[in-house]
XYZ file of C-alpha atoms in Angstrom:
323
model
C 92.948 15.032 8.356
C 89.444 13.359 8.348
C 88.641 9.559 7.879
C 86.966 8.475 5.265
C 84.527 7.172 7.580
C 84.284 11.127 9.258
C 83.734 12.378 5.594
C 80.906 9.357 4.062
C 78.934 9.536 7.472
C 76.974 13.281 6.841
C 76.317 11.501 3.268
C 75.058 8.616 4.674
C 72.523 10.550 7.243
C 71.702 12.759 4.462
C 70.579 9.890 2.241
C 68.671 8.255 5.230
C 67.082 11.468 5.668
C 66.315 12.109 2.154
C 64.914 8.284 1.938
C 62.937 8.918 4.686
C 61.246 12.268 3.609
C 60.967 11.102 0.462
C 58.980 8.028 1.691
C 56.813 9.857 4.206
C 56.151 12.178 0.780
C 55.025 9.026 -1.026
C 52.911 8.020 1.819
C 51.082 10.984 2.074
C 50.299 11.353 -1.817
C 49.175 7.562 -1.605
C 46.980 8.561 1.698
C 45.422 11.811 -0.390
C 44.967 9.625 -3.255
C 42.849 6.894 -1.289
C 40.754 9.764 0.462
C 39.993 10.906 -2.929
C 38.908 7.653 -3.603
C 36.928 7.267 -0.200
C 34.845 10.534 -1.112
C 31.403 9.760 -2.927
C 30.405 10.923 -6.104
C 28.197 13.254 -4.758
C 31.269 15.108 -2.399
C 33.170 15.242 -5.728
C 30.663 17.377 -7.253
C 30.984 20.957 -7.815
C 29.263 23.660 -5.093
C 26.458 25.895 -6.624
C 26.531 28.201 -4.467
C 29.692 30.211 -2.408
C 26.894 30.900 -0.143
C 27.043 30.227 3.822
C 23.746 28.006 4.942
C 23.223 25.766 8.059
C 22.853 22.406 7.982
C 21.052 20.224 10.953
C 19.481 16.646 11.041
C 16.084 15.660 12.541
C 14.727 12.195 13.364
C 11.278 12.185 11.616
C 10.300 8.238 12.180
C 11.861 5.589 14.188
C 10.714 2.250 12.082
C 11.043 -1.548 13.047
C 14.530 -1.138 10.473
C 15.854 1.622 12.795
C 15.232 5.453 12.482
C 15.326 7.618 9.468
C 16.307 11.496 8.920
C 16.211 14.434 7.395
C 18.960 16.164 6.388
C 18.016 19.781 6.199
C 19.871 22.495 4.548
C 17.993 26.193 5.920
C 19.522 30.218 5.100
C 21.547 31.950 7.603
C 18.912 34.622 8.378
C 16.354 33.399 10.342
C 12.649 34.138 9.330
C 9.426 32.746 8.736
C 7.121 31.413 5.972
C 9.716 30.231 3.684
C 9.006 27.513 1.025
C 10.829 24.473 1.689
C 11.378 21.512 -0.907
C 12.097 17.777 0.464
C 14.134 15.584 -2.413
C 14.122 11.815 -1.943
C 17.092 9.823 -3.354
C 16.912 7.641 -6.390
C 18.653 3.944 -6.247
C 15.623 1.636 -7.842
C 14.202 1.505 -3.797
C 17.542 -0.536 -3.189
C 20.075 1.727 -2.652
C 21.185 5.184 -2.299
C 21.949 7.934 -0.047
C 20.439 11.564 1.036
C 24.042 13.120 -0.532
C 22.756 12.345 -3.839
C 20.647 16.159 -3.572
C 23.568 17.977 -0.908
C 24.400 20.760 -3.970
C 20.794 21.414 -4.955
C 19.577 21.643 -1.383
C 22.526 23.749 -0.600
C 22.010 25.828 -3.753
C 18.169 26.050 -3.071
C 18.887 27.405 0.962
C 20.802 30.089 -0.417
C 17.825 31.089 -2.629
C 15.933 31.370 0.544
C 14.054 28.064 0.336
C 14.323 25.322 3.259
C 15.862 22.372 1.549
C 15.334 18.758 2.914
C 16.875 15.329 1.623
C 14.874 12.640 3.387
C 15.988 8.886 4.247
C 13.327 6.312 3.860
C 13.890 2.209 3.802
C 15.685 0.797 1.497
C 16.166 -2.933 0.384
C 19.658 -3.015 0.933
C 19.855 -1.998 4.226
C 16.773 -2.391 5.656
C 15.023 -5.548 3.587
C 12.133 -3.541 2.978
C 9.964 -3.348 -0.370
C 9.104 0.036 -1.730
C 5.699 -0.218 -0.585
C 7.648 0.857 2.768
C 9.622 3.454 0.840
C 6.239 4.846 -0.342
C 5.052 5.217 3.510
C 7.858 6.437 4.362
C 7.912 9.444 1.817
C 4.140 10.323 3.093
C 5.503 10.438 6.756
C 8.340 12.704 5.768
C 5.859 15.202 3.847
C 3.656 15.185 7.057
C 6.187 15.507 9.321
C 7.702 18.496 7.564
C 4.137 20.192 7.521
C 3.511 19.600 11.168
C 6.871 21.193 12.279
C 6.852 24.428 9.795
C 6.758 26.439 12.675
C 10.090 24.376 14.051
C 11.566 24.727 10.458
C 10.744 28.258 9.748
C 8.353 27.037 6.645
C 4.798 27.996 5.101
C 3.224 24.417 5.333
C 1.186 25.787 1.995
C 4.504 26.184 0.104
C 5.650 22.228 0.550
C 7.387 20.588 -3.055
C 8.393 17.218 -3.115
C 11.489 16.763 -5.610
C 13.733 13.781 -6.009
C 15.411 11.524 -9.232
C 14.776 8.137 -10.383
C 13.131 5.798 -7.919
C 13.259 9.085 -5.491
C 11.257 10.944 -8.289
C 8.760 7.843 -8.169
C 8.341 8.893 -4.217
C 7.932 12.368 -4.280
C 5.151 11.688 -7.093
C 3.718 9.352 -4.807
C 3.350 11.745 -2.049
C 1.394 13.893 -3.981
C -0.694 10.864 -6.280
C -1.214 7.969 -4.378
C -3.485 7.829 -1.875
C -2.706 4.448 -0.139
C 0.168 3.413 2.077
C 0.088 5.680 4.552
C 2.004 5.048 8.287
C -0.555 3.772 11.091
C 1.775 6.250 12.927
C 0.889 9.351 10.617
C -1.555 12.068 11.695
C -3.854 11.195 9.279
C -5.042 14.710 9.655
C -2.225 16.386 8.165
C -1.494 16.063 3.839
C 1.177 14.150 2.379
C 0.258 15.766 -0.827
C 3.203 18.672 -1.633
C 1.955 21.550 -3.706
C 4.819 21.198 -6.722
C 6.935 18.573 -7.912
C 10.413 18.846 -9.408
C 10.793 15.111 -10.755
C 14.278 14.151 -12.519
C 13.964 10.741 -14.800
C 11.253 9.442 -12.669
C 9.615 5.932 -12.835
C 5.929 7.141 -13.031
C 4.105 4.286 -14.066
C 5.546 1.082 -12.870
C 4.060 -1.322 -14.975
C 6.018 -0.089 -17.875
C 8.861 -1.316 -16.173
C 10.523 -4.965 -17.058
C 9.813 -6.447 -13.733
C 7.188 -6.674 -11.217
C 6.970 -4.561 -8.456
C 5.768 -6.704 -4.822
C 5.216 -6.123 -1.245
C 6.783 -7.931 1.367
C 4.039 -10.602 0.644
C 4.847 -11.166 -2.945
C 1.780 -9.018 -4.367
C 2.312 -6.972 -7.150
C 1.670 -3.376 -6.258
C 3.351 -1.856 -9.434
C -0.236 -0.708 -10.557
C -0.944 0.474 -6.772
C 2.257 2.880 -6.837
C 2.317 4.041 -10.191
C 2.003 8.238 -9.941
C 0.942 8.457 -13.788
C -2.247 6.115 -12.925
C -3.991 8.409 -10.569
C -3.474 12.145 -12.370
C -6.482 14.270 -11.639
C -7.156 17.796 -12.260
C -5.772 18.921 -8.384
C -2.689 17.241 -9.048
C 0.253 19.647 -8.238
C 2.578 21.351 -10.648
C 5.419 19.751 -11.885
C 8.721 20.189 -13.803
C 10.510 16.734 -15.112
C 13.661 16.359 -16.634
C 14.939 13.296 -18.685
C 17.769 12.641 -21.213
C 16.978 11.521 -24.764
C 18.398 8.236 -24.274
C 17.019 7.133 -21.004
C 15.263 4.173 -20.986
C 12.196 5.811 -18.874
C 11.355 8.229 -20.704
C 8.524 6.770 -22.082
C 7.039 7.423 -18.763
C 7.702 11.491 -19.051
C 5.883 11.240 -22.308
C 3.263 9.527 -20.900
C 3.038 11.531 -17.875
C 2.927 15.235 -19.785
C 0.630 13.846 -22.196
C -1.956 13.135 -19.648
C -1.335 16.140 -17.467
C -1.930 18.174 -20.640
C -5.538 16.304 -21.413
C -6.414 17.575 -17.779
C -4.892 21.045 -18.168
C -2.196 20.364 -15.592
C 1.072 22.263 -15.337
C 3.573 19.580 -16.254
C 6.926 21.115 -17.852
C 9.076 18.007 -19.437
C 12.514 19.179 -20.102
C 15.128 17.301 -22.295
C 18.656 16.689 -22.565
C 20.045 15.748 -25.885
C 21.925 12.676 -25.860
C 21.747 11.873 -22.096
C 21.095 8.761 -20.582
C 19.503 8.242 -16.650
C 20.894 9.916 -14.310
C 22.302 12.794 -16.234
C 21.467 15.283 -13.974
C 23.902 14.064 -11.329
C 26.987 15.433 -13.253
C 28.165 18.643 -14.327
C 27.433 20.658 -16.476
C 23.725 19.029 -16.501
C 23.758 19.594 -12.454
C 24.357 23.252 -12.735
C 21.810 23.680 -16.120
C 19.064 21.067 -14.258
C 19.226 22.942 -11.377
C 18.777 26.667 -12.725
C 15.859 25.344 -14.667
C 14.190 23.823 -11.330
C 14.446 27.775 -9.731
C 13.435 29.349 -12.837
C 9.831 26.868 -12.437
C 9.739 27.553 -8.697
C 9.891 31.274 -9.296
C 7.066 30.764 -11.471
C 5.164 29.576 -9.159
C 6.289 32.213 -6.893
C 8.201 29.773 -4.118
C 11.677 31.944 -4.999
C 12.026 35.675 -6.242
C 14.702 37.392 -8.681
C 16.920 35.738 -11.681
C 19.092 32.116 -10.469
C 22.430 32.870 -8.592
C 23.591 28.906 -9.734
C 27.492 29.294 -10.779
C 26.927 28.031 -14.234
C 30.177 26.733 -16.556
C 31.353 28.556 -19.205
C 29.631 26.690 -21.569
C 26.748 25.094 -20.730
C 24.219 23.184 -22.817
C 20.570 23.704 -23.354
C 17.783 21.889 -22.375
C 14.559 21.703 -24.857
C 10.828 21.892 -23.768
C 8.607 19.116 -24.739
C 7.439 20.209 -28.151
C 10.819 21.958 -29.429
C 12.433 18.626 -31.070
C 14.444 16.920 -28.283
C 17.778 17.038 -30.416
């Protein structure tokens, strides 16, 4: 006859065992949990597109802050020609990160477009003013042009696209004429032949604070897109929400565009505050209204092939009531 201490021992290893499992179980949900955590908002959101594209980085300008990149998103096939858009983060010249446009440029290489997200300086990380963010845009623009060849890209067929203070940039590329890099060929245009513009600051004197160099001098005026609209400004599309806090500067923006008998769609979205278009469903709806303009202009071809939601809310021109 067994012992009792031959029959608890299996129980006992059991129970270790089961403690065990049970706490390397625990530790793995906790570990899943926290890499959840670690992931940005911009990995969290949704894909657009199911379609393969390949993704590279180029150096484009090596600054006295360090060296800043492009992160560029191209279509499988090969070929030549293409259009190719280059966003520019938003994070009021402080903050920020190329991620911010990973699902549009994805989206937008699957359409057959070269998609870029540049870096430029930032406060934060570089203790720069966005005087420097402004050069920095220019360079990327030129850069871009000069290697089309590289990139596969018509140098013609160049839009600048970006949100917030990045929306301020790509406007700058194509409005202000100042602040270009001693290191620029001068030769080549910063100016991009569309804009796709979400809640931009376009005139920066209608903001609560002064904007200065690294000097202390107010450049707000200097910067501000809205300011400098001529009649060869390019094409643009600009989204805001109802409740954002810039979109005075939308209004004012269309409005003058219009006196000059610009192209300059403004697109609402009821109830939304800034940054809207960085969450679903407005990501998917923003985004399928950006190809719809660039097929317009005849940059893309064919309907939008963004995976939309079920439901999915509208966005109003200018002039249809923005509620």
């Amino acid at each position: 006859m067994l012992s009792f201490t031959q029959l608890i021992r299996p129980m006992a290893v059991a129970s270790v065992a089961f403690v065990l499992l049970s706490s390397v179980a625990i530790a793995q949900d906790n570990a899943d949990a926290k890499k959840q955590q670690r992931q940005s908002r911009w990995e969290r959101q949704p894909h657009l597109t199911d379609a393969k594209v390949q993704t590279t980085q180029e150096v484009f300008k090596k600054t006295p802050q360090g060296e800043l990149k492009l992160h560029i998103w191209s279509p499988e096939k090969q070929a030549a020609d293409r259009p190719c858009i280059v966003f520019f983060f938003g994070g009021g010249w402080k903050s920020g990160s190329p991620q911010q446009f990973a699902r549009q440029s994805e989206y937008l290489a699957s359409r057959g477009m070269v998609a870029i997200s540049a870096e430029y300086r930032i406060s934060s990380t570089h203790k720069t003013t966005p005087d420097a963010c402004v050069e920095d845009a220019k360079s990327a623009i030129r850069w871009v042009r000069a290697h089309a060849q590289q990139l596969g890209i018509d140098p013609n067929k160049v839009i600048a696209g970006g949100g917030s203070a990045g929306g301020h940039l790509a406007a700058a590329t194509a409005l202000v004429s100042d602040y270009d890099a001693q290191s620029d060929d001068h030769t080549i245009s910063a100016v991009p032949n569309a804009l796709v513009l979400f809640n931009p600051a376009l005139d920066l004197t209608l903001l609560d604070r002064d904007i200065t160099d690294s000097q202390g001098n107010s450049i707000a005026k200097a910067i501000s897109p809205t300011l400098y609209l001529s009649k060869k400004s390019p094409p643009a599309i600009i989204f805001f929400g109802t409740d954002d806090k810039l979109s005075t500067h939308g209004v004012q923006y269309a409005g003058k565009a219009k006196e000059l008998g610009l192209d300059a769609q403004l697109w609402w979205a009821a109830d939304q505050g800034h940054g809207f278009f960085n969450n679903p469903p407005w990501l998917q709806v923003t985004t399928r209204r950006a190809d719809q303009f660039l097929t317009q202009l005849g940059y893309l071809s064919g309907p939008p092939t963004v995976a939309m939601p079920d439901i999915a809310p509208a966005l109003k021109r200018d002039g249809e009531g923005r509620r």
